[in-house]
Short mmCIF file of C-alpha atoms in Angstrom, two decimals:
data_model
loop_
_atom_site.label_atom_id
_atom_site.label_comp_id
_atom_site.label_asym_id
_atom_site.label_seq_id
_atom_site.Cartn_x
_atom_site.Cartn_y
_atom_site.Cartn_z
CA UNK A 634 63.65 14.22 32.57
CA UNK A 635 62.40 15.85 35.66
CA UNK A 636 61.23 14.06 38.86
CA UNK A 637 60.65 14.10 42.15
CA UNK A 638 60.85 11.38 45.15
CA UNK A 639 59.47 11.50 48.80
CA UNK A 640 60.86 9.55 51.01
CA UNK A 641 58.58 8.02 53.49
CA UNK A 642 55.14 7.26 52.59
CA UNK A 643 53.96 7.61 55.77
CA UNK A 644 54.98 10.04 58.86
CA UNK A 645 54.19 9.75 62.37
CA UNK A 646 54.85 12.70 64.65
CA UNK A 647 53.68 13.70 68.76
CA UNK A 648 51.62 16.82 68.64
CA UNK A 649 54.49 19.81 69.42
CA UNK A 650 57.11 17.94 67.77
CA UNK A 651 58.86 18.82 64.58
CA UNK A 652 57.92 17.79 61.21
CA UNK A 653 60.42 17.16 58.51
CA UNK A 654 58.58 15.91 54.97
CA UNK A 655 61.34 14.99 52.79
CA UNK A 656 61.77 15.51 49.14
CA UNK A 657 64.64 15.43 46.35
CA UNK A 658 64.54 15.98 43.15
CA UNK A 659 66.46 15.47 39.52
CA UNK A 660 66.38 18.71 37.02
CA UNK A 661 69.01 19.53 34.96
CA UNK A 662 68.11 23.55 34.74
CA UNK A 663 67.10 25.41 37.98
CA UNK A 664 64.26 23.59 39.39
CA UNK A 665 60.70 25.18 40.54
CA UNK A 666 59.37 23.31 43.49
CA UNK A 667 56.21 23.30 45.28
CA UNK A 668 54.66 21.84 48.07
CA UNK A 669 51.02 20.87 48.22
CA UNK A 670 48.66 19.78 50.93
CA UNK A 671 45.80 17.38 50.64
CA UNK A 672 43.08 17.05 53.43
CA UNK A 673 41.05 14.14 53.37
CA UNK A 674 38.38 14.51 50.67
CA UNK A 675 39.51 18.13 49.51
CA UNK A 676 41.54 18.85 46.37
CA UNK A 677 45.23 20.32 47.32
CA UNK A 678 46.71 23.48 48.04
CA UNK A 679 49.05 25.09 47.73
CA UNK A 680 51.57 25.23 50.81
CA UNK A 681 54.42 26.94 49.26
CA UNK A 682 56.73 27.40 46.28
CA UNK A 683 60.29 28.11 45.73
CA UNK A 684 61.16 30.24 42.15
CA UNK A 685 64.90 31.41 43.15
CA UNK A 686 64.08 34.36 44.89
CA UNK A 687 65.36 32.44 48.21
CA UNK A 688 66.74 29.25 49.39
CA UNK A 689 64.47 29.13 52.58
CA UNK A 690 60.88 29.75 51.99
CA UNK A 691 58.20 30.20 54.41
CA UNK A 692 54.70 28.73 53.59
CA UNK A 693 51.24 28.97 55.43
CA UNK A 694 50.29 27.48 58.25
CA UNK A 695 53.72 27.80 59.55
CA UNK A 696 55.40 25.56 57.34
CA UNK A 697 58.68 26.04 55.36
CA UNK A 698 60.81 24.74 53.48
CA UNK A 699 65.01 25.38 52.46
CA UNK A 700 65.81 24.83 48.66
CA UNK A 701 69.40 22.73 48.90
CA UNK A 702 71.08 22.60 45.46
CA UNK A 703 73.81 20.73 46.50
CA UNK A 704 71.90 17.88 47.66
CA UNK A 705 69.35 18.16 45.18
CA UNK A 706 66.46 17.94 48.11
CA UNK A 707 63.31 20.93 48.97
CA UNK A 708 62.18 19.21 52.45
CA UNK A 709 59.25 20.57 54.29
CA UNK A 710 59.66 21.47 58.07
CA UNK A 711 57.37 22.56 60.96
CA UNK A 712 59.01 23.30 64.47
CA UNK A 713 55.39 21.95 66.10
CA UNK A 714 52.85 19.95 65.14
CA UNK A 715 49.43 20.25 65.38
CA UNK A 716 46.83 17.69 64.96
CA UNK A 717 45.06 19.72 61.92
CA UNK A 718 48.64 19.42 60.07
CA UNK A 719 47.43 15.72 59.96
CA UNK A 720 47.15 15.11 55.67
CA UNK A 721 48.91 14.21 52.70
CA UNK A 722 51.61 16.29 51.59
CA UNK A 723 52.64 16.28 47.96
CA UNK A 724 55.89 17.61 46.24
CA UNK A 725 56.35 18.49 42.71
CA UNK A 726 58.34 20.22 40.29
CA UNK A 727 57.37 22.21 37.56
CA UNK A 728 58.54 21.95 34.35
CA UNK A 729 60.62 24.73 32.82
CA UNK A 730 59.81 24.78 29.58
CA UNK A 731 56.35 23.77 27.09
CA UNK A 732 53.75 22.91 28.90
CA UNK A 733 54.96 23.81 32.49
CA UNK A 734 52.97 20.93 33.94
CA UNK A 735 54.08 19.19 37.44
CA UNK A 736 55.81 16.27 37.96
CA UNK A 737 54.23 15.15 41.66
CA UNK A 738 56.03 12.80 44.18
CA UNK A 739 54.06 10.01 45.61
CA UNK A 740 52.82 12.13 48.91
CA UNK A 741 53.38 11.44 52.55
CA UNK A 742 50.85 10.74 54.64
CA UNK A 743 51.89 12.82 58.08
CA UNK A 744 50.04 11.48 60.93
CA UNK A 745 49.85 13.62 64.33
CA UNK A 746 49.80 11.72 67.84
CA UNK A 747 47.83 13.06 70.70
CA UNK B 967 36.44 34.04 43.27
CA UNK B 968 34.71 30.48 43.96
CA UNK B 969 38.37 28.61 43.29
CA UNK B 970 37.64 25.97 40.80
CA UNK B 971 34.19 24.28 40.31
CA UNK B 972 34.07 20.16 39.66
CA UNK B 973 30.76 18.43 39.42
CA UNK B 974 29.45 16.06 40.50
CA UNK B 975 31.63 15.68 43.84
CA UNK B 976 30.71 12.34 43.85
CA UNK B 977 29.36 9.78 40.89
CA UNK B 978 28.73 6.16 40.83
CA UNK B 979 27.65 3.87 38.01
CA UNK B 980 27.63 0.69 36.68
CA UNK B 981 30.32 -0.77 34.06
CA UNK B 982 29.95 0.31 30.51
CA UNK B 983 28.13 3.40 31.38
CA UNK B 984 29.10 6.94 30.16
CA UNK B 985 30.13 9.09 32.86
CA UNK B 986 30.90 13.06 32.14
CA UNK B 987 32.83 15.45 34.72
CA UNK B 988 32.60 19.00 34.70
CA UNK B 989 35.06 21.40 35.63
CA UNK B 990 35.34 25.22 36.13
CA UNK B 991 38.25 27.08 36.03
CA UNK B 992 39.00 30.09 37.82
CA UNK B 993 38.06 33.06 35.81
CA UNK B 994 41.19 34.28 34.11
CA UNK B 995 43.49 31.05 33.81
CA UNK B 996 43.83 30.27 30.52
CA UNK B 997 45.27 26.32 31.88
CA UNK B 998 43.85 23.98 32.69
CA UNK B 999 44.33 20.37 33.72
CA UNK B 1000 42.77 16.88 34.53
CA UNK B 1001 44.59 14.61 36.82
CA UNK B 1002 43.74 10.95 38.13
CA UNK B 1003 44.15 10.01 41.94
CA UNK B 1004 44.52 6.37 42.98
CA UNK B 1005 46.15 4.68 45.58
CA UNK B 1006 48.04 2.57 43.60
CA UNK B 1007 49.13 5.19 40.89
CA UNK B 1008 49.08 8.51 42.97
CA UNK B 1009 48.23 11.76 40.83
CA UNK B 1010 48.41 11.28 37.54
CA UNK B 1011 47.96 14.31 34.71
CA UNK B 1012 45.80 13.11 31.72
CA UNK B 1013 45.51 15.97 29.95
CA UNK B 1014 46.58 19.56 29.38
CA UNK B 1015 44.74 22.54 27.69
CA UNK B 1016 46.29 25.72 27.10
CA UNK B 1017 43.87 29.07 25.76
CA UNK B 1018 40.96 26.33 25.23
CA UNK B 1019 43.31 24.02 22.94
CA UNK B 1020 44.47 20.34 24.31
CA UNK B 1021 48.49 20.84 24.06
CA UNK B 1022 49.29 17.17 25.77
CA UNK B 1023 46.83 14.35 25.98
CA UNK B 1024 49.80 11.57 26.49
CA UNK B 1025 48.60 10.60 29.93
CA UNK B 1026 44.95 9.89 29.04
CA UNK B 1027 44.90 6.00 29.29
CA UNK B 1028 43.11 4.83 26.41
CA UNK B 1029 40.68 5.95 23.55
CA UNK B 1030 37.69 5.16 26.23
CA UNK B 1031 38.72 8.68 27.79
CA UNK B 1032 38.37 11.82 26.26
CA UNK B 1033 38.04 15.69 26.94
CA UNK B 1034 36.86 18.74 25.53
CA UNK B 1035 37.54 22.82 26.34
CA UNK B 1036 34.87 24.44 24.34
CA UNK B 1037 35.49 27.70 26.08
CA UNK B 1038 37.10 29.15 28.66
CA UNK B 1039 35.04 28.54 31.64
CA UNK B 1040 34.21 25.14 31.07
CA UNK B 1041 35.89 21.56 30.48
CA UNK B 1042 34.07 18.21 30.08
CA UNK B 1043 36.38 14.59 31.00
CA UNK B 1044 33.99 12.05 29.60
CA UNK B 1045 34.63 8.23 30.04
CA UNK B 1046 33.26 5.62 27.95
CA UNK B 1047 32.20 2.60 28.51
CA UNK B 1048 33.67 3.34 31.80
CA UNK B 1049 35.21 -0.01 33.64
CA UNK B 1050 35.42 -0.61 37.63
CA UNK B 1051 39.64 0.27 36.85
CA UNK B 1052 38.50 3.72 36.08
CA UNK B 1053 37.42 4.28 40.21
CA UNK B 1054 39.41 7.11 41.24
CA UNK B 1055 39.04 10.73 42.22
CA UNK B 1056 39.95 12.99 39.74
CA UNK B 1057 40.68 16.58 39.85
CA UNK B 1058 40.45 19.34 37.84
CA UNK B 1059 42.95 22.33 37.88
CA UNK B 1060 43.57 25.80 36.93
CA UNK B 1061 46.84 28.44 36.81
CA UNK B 1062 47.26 31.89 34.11
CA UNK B 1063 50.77 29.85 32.61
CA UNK B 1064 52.94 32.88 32.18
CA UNK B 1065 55.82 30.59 33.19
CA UNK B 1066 56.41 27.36 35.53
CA UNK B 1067 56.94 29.16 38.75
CA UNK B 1068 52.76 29.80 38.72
CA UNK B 1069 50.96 28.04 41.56
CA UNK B 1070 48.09 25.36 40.31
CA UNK B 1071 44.90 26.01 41.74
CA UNK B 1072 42.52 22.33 42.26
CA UNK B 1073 38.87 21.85 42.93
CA UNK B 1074 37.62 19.68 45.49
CA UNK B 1075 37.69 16.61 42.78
CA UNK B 1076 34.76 14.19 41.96
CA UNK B 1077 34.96 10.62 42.99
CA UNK B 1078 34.51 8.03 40.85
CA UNK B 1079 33.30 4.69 41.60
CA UNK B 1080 32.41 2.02 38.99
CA UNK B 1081 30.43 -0.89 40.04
#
């Protein structure tokens, strides 16, 4: 069975300093991967996705993220915060076959200092 | 296109009441899903509906919860008698499933509190 773990519940990082989310997942076929964003009291959305096309794949709001099969792991990375990157981030796989429906991690809270 | 359409955003009622949430998918999608937030649980999918039909219902918690596609455009989650455990947010959303690499599209979610 699919799944997906975040590690770190909660991020801290000093506005202008790089962000690493970190995820890693199980599959046993090629994975699809996504990473969400959740502001406070708004549904998520979509940050970016990774379907095979590329290993390192760049998201919006300056976000990306570098598929690594070898360690099994799809972490998100920012060079420089902001303080509107402050949210939940949320990574899930999809799965490959039947109903395609996500498997989420357990989010990370990133927090942004002044 | 208005993304996808929940209602209400916000409900609150007493235990044992019947609470209904509406959801609109994106015009188009022909998936759609329901999914329970909580802090102690995190996101949670309790049901799946493919062209209008429920395909996978296994994470709907008990026979108090159910849901209905009757077309397209629309998609009820009812809960009843609803119990203060049931206080979450819960979000509807959307994607055209031509294969698992297609991006899920959520509304803003309607939060549930049950006094």
């Amino acid at each position: 069975a699919q799944s997906v773990t975040q590690l770190g519940s909660h991020v801290s990082v000093s506005e202008g300093a790089l962000v690493l989310l970190r995820c890693n997942y199980s599959s046993s076929v090629p994975p699809y991967l996504f990473w969400y964003v959740q502001y406070p009291n708004q549904g998520l959305q979509l940050l970016l996705k990774y379907t095979s096309a590329a290993t390192l794949v760049k998201g919006i709001n300056g976000f990306e993220a570098e598929f690594k099969k070898s360690e099994t792991s799809f972490h998100l990375t920012k060079p420089s915060a902001h303080m509107s990157d402050a949210a939940e981030y949320f990574c899930a796989v999809s799965e490959t076959s039947g109903t395609y429906k996500y498997i989420f991690g357990t989010g990370t809270r990133l927090k942004v200092l002044a | 296109d208005a993304g996808v359409i929940q209602s209400p955003r916000h409900e609150v009622t007493e235990m044992g009441q019947e609470v209904t949430l509406r959801c609109k998918p994106i015009s188009g999608h022909n998936s759609l899903f329901w999914y329970r937030q909580t802090m102690m649980r995190g996101l949670e999918l309790l049901i799946y509906f493919n062209n209008n039909v429920p395909i996978d219902d296994s994470g709907m918690p008990e026979d108090r919860f159910s849901a209905k596609m009757p077309n397209a455009s629309f998609s009820t989650l009812k809960i009843q008698p609803s119990e203060p455990r049931d206080s979450a947010v819960y979000f509807c959303a959307s994607t055209m499933t031509s294969g698992p690499y297609n991006e899920q599209f959520f509304g803003p979610g309607t939060r549930l509190t049950v006094l």
